[in-house]
GROMACS .gro file of C-alpha atoms in nm:
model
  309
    1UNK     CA    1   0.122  -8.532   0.551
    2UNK     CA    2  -0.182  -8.579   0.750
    3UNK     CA    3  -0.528  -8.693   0.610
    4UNK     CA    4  -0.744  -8.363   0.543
    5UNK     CA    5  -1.006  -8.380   0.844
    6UNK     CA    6  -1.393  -8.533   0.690
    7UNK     CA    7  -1.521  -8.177   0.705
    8UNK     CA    8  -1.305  -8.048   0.443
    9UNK     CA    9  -1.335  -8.361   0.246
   10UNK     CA   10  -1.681  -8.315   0.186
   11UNK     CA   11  -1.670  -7.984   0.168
   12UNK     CA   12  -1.456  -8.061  -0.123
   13UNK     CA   13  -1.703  -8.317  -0.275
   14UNK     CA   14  -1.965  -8.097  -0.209
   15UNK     CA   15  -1.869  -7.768  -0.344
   16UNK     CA   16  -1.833  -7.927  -0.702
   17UNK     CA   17  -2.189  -8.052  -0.718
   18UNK     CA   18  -2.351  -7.716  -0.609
   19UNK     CA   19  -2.206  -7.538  -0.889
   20UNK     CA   20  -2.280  -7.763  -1.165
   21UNK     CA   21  -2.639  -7.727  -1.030
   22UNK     CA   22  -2.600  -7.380  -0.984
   23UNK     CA   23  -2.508  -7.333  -1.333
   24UNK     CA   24  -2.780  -7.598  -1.434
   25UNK     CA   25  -3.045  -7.389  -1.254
   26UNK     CA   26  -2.971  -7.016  -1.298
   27UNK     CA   27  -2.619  -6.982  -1.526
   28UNK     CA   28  -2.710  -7.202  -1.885
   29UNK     CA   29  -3.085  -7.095  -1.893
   30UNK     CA   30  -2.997  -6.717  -1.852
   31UNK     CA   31  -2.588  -6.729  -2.052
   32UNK     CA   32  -2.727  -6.895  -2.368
   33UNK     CA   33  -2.935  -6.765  -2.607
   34UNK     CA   34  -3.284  -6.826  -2.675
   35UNK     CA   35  -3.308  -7.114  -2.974
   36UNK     CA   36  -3.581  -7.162  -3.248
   37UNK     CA   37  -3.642  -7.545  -3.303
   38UNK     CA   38  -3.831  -7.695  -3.617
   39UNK     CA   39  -3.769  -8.034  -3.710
   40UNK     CA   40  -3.597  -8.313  -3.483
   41UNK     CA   41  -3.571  -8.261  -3.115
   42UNK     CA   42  -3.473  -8.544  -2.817
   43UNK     CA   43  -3.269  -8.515  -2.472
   44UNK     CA   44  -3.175  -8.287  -2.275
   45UNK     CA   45  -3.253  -7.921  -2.285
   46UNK     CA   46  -3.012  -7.632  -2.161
   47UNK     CA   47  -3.137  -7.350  -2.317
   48UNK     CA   48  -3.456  -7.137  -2.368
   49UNK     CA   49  -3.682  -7.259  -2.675
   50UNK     CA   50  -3.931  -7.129  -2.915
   51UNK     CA   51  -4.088  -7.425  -3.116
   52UNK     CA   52  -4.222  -7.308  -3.471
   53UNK     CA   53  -4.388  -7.530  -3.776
   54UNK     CA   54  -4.327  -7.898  -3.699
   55UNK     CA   55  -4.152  -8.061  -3.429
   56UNK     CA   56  -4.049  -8.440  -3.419
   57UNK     CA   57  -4.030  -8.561  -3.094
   58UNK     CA   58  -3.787  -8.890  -3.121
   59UNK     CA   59  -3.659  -8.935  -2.773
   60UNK     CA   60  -3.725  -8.888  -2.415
   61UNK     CA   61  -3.676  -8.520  -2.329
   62UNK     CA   62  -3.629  -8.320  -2.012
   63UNK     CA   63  -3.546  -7.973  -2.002
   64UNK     CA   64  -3.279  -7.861  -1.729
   65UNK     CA   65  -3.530  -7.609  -1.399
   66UNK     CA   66  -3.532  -7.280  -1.511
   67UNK     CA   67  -3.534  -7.330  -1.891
   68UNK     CA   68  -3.887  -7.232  -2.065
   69UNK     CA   69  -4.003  -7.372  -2.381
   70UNK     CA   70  -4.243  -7.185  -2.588
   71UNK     CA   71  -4.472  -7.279  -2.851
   72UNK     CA   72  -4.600  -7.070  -3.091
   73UNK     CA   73  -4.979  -7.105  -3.231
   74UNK     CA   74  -5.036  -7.321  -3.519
   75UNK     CA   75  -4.720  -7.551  -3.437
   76UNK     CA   76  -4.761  -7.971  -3.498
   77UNK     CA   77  -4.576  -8.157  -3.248
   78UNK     CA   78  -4.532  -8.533  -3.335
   79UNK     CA   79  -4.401  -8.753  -3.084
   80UNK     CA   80  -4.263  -9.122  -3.165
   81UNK     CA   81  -4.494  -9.409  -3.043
   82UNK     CA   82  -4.222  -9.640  -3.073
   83UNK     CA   83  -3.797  -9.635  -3.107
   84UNK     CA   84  -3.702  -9.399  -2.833
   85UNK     CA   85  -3.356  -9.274  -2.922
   86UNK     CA   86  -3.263  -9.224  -2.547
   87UNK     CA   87  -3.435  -9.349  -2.296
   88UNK     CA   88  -3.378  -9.181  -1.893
   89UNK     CA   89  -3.629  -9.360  -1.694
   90UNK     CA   90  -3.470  -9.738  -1.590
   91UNK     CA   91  -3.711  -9.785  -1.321
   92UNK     CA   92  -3.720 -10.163  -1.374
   93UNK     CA   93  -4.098 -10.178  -1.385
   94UNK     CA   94  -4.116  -9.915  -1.620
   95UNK     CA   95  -3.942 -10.157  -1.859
   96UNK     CA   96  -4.166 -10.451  -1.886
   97UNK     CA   97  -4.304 -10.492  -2.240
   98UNK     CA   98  -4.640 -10.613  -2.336
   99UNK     CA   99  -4.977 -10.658  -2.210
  100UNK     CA  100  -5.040 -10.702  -1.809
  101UNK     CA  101  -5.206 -11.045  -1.785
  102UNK     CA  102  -5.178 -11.075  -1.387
  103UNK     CA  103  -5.291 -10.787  -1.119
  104UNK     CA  104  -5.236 -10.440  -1.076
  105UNK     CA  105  -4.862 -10.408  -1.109
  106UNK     CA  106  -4.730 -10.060  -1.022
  107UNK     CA  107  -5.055  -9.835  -1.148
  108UNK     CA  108  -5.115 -10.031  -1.489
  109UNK     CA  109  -5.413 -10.229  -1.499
  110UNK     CA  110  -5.497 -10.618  -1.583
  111UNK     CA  111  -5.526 -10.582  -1.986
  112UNK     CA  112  -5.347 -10.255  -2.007
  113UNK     CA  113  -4.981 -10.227  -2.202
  114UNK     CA  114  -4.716 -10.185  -1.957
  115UNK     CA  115  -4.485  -9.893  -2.010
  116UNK     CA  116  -4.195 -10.017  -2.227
  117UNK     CA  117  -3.964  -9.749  -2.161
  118UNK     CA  118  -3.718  -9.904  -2.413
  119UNK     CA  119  -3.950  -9.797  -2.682
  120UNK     CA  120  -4.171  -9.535  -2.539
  121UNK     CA  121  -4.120  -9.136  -2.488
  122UNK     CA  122  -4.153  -8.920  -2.177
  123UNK     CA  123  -4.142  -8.537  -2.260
  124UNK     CA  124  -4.079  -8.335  -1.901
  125UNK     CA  125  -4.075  -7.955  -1.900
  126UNK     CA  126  -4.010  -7.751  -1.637
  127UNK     CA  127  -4.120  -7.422  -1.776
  128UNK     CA  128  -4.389  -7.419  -2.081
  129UNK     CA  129  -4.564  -7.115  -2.234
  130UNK     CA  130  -4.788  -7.283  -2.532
  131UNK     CA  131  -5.027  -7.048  -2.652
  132UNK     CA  132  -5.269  -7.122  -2.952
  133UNK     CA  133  -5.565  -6.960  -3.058
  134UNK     CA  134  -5.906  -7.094  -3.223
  135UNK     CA  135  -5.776  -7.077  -3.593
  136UNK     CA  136  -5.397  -7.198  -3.536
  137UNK     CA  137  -5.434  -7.395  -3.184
  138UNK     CA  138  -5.116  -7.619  -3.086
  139UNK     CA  139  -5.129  -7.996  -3.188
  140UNK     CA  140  -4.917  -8.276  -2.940
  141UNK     CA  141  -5.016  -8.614  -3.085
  142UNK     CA  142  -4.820  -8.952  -3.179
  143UNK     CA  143  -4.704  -9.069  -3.470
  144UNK     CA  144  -4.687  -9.207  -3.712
  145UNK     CA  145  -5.032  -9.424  -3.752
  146UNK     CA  146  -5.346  -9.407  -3.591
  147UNK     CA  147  -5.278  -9.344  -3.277
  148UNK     CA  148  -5.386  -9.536  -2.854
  149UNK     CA  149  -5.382  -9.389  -2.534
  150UNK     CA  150  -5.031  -9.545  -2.430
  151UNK     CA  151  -4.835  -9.395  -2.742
  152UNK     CA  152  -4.701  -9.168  -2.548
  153UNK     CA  153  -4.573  -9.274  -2.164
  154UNK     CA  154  -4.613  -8.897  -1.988
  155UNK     CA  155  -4.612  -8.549  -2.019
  156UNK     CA  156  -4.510  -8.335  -1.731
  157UNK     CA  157  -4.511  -7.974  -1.700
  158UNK     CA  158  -4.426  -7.824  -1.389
  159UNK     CA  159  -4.545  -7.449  -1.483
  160UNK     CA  160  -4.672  -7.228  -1.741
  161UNK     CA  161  -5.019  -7.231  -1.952
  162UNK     CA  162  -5.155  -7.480  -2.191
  163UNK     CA  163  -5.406  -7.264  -2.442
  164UNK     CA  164  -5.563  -7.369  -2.713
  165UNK     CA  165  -5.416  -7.699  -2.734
  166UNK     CA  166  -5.552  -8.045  -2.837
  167UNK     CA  167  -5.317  -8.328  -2.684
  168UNK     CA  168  -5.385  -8.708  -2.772
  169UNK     CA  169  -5.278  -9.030  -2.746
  170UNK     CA  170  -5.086  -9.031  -2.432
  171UNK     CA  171  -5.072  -9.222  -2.106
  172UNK     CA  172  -5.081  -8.923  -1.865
  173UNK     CA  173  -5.050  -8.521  -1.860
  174UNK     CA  174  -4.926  -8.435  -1.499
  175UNK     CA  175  -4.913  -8.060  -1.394
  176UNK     CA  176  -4.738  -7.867  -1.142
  177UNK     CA  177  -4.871  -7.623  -0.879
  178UNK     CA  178  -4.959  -7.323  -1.050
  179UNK     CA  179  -5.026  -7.451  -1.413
  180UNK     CA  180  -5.288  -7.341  -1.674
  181UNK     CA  181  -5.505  -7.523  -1.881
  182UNK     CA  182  -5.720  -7.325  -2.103
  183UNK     CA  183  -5.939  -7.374  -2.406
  184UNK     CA  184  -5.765  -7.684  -2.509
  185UNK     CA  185  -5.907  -8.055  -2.626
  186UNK     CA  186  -5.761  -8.393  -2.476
  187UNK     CA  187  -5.865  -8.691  -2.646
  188UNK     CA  188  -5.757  -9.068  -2.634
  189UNK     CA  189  -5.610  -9.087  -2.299
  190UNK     CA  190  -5.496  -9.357  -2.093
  191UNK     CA  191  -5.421  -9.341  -1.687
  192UNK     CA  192  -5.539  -8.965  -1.620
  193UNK     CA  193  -5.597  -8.680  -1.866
  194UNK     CA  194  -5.478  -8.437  -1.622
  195UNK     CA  195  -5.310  -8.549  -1.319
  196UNK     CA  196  -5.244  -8.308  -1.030
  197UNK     CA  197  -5.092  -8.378  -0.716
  198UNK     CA  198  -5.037  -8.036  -0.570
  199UNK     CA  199  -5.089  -7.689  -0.527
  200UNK     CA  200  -5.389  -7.504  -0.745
  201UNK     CA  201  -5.392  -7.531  -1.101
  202UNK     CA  202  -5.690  -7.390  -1.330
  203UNK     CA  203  -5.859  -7.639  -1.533
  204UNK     CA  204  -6.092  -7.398  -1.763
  205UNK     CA  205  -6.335  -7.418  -2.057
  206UNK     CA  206  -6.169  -7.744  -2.223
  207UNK     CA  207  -6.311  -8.066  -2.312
  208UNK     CA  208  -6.225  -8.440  -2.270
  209UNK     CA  209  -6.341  -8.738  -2.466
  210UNK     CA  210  -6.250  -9.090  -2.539
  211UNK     CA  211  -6.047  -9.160  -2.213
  212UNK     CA  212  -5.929  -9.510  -2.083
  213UNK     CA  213  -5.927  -9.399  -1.734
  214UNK     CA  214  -6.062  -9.073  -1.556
  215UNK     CA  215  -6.016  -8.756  -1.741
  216UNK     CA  216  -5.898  -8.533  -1.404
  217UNK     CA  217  -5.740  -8.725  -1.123
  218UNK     CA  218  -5.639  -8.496  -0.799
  219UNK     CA  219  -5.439  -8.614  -0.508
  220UNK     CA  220  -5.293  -8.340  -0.221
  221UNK     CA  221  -5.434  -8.051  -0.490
  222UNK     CA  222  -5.669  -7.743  -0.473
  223UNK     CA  223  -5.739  -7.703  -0.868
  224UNK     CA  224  -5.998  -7.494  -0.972
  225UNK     CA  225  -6.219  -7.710  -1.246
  226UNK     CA  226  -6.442  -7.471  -1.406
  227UNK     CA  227  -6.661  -7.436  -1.784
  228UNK     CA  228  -6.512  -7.804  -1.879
  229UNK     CA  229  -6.730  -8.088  -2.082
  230UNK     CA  230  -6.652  -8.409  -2.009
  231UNK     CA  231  -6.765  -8.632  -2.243
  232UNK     CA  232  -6.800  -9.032  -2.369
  233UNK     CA  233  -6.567  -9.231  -2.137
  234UNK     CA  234  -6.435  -9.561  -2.012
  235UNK     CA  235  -6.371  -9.425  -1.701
  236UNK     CA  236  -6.457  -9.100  -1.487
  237UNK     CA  237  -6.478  -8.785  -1.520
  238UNK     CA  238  -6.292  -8.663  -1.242
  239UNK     CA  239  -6.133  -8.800  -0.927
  240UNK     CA  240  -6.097  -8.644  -0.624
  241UNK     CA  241  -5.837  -8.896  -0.383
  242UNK     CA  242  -5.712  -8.625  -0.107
  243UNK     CA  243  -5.749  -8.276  -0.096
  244UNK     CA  244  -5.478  -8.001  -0.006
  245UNK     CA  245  -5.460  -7.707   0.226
  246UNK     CA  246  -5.764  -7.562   0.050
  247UNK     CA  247  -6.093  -7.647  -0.141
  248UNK     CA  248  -6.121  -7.799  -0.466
  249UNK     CA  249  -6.419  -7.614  -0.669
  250UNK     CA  250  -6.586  -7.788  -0.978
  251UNK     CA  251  -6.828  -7.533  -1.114
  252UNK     CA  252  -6.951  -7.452  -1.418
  253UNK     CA  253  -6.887  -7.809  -1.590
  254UNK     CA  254  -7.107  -8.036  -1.814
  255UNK     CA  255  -7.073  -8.417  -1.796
  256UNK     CA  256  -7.204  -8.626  -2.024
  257UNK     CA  257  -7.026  -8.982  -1.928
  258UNK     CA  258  -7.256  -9.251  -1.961
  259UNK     CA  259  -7.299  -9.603  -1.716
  260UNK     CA  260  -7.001  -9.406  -1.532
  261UNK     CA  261  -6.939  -9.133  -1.211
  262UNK     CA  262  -6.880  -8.792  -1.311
  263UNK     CA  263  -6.717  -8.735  -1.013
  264UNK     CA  264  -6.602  -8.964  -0.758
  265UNK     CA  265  -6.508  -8.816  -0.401
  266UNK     CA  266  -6.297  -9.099  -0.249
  267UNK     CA  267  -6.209  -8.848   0.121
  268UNK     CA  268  -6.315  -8.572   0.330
  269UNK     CA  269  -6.160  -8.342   0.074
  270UNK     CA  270  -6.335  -8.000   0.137
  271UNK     CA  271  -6.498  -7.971  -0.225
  272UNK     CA  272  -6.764  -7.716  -0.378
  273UNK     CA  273  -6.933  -7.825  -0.674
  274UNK     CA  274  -7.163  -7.583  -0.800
  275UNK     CA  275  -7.356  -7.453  -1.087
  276UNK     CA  276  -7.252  -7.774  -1.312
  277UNK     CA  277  -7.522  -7.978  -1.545
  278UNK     CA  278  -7.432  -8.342  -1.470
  279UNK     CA  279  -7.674  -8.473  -1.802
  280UNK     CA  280  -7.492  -8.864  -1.765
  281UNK     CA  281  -7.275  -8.994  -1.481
  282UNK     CA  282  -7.331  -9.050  -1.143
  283UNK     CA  283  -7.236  -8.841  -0.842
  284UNK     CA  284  -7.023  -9.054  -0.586
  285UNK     CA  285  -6.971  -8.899  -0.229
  286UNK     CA  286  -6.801  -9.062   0.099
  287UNK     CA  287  -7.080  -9.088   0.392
  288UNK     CA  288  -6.852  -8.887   0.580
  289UNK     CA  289  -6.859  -8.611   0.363
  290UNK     CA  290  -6.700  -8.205   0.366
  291UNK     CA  291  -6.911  -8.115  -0.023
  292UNK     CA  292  -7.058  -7.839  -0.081
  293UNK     CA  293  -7.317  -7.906  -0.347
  294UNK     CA  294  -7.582  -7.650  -0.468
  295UNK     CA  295  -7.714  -7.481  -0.778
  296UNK     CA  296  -7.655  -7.776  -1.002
  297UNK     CA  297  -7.859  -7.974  -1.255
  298UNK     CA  298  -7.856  -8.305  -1.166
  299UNK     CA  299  -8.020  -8.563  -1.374
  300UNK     CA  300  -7.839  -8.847  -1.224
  301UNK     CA  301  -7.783  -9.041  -0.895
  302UNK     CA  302  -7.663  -8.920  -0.621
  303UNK     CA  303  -7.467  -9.183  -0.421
  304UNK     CA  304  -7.306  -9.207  -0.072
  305UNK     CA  305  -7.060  -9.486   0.022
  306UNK     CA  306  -6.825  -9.571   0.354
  307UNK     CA  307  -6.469  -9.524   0.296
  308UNK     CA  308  -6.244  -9.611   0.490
  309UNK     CA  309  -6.266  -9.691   0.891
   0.00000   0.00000   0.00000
């Protein structure tokens, strides 16, 4: 019998992998019902959520593209600072232990804990709908103990709405294109409060404080950062490296970061900044410069550097 010609062998590898993401993507979410979770939660997700009461977080968790997890106002989410019951991230860097003596290895910084992903959690969720309000808003912190900025290793949501939410003691929040971030309080943060690196997100009416290293970091992004306060920091307030397809527009916003840059322009990003009250923290701007700055209070310095060639 003759050998099958290559085109129908991988046709034949092929086929098998395209439904299993097929039915990954569109068949699971959509087949099985929607599920109500309180108590103990860790790996992978198939299925629609709704997350009531109190949720303990134990393990790394990724939910399968498609699926949508919910959380309903008033709900306590508690995520392990240490023991991860199953780790998925064995990038080999991500599994030193301990504190960074030497240089900059791999984004963490001389004195900063690397990430330990033996021990430490990453929650990543491709769809999230977490709405609070004022009186029952949505809690995402570590436990159990007082809590540090590297408890938990990173939070990634790739779309939905964040509302009413305060979020602590976490290494960094990164958000996908179209994401919402309302009304909600970040506090204790390590690398980047908010990290965007695409598309247009809307960063609006929340406030920052206590952060390692910049509250908003943007790089390839358009977000719209609007009615924010940005308070006490180690770091910045918000970081502009590259800008996308459009302009970036920080209006509205109050900074209050003292003996640091409220926002640091580090390109030719096309940026408006208007109608903010920058009380404490410098203004830092590339000499070669596309900002649009006007209608602001500005009690601080204004200050123009050469980047680049």
């Amino acid at each position: 019998m003759k050998r099958l010609h290559w085109f129908f062998r991988v046709w034949i590898l092929t086929v098998p992998i395209f439904l299993i993401w097929f039915s990954a993507y569109w068949i699971f979410p959509k087949m099985l019902p929607t599920k109500t979770v309180t108590g103990e939660i860790r790996g992978l997700i198939f299925q629609n959520q709704i997350w009531s009461g109190t949720i303990f977080i134990t393990g790394d968790l990724v939910t399968l593209p498609n699926t949508q997890i919910t959380i309903t106002s008033g709900t306590r989410i508690y995520v392990n600072k240490s023991g991860d019951k199953n780790n998925f991230d064995y990038i080999p860097w991500h599994l030193y232990n301990g504190i960074n003596t030497n240089l900059d290895v791999k984004g963490v910084l001389k004195g900063e804990p690397f990430w330990d992903e033996k021990e430490k959690i990453q929650i990543h969720i491709s769809n999230l709908k977490a709405s609070g309000n004022r009186e029952n808003k949505i809690i995402i912190t570590s436990a159990p103990g007082e809590g540090s900025p590297y408890d938990i290793n990173l939070i990634s949501v790739q779309s939905g709405e964040l509302s009413n939410v305060n979020l602590s003691n976490y290494r960094r929040l990164e958000i996908g294109t179209d994401v919402k971030v309302i009304d909600s309080f970040f506090e204790n943060t390590g690398d980047c409060a908010i990290c965007i690196s695409k598309g247009s997100p809307l960063i609006l009416n929340n406030k920052f404080k206590k952060g390692k290293r910049n509250y908003l970091e943007s790089q390839n992004g358009d977000p719209l950062i609007k009615g924010n306060e940005f308070l006490e920091s180690e770091g910045d307030g918000i970081l502009l490296i590259e800008s996308g397809m459009n302009e970036t527009r920080i209006v509205n916003n109050t900074f209050q970061i003292p003996n640091r840059k409220a926002i640091r322009v580090l390109s030719a990003a096309k940026v408006n900044i208007f109608g903010n009250r920058m009380i404490l923290g410098d203004l830092e701007l590339p000499c070669k410069s596309n900002t649009k700055i006007y209608s602001n209070l500005i009690k601080v310095k204004i200050i123009f550097r050469n980047i680049g060639n």
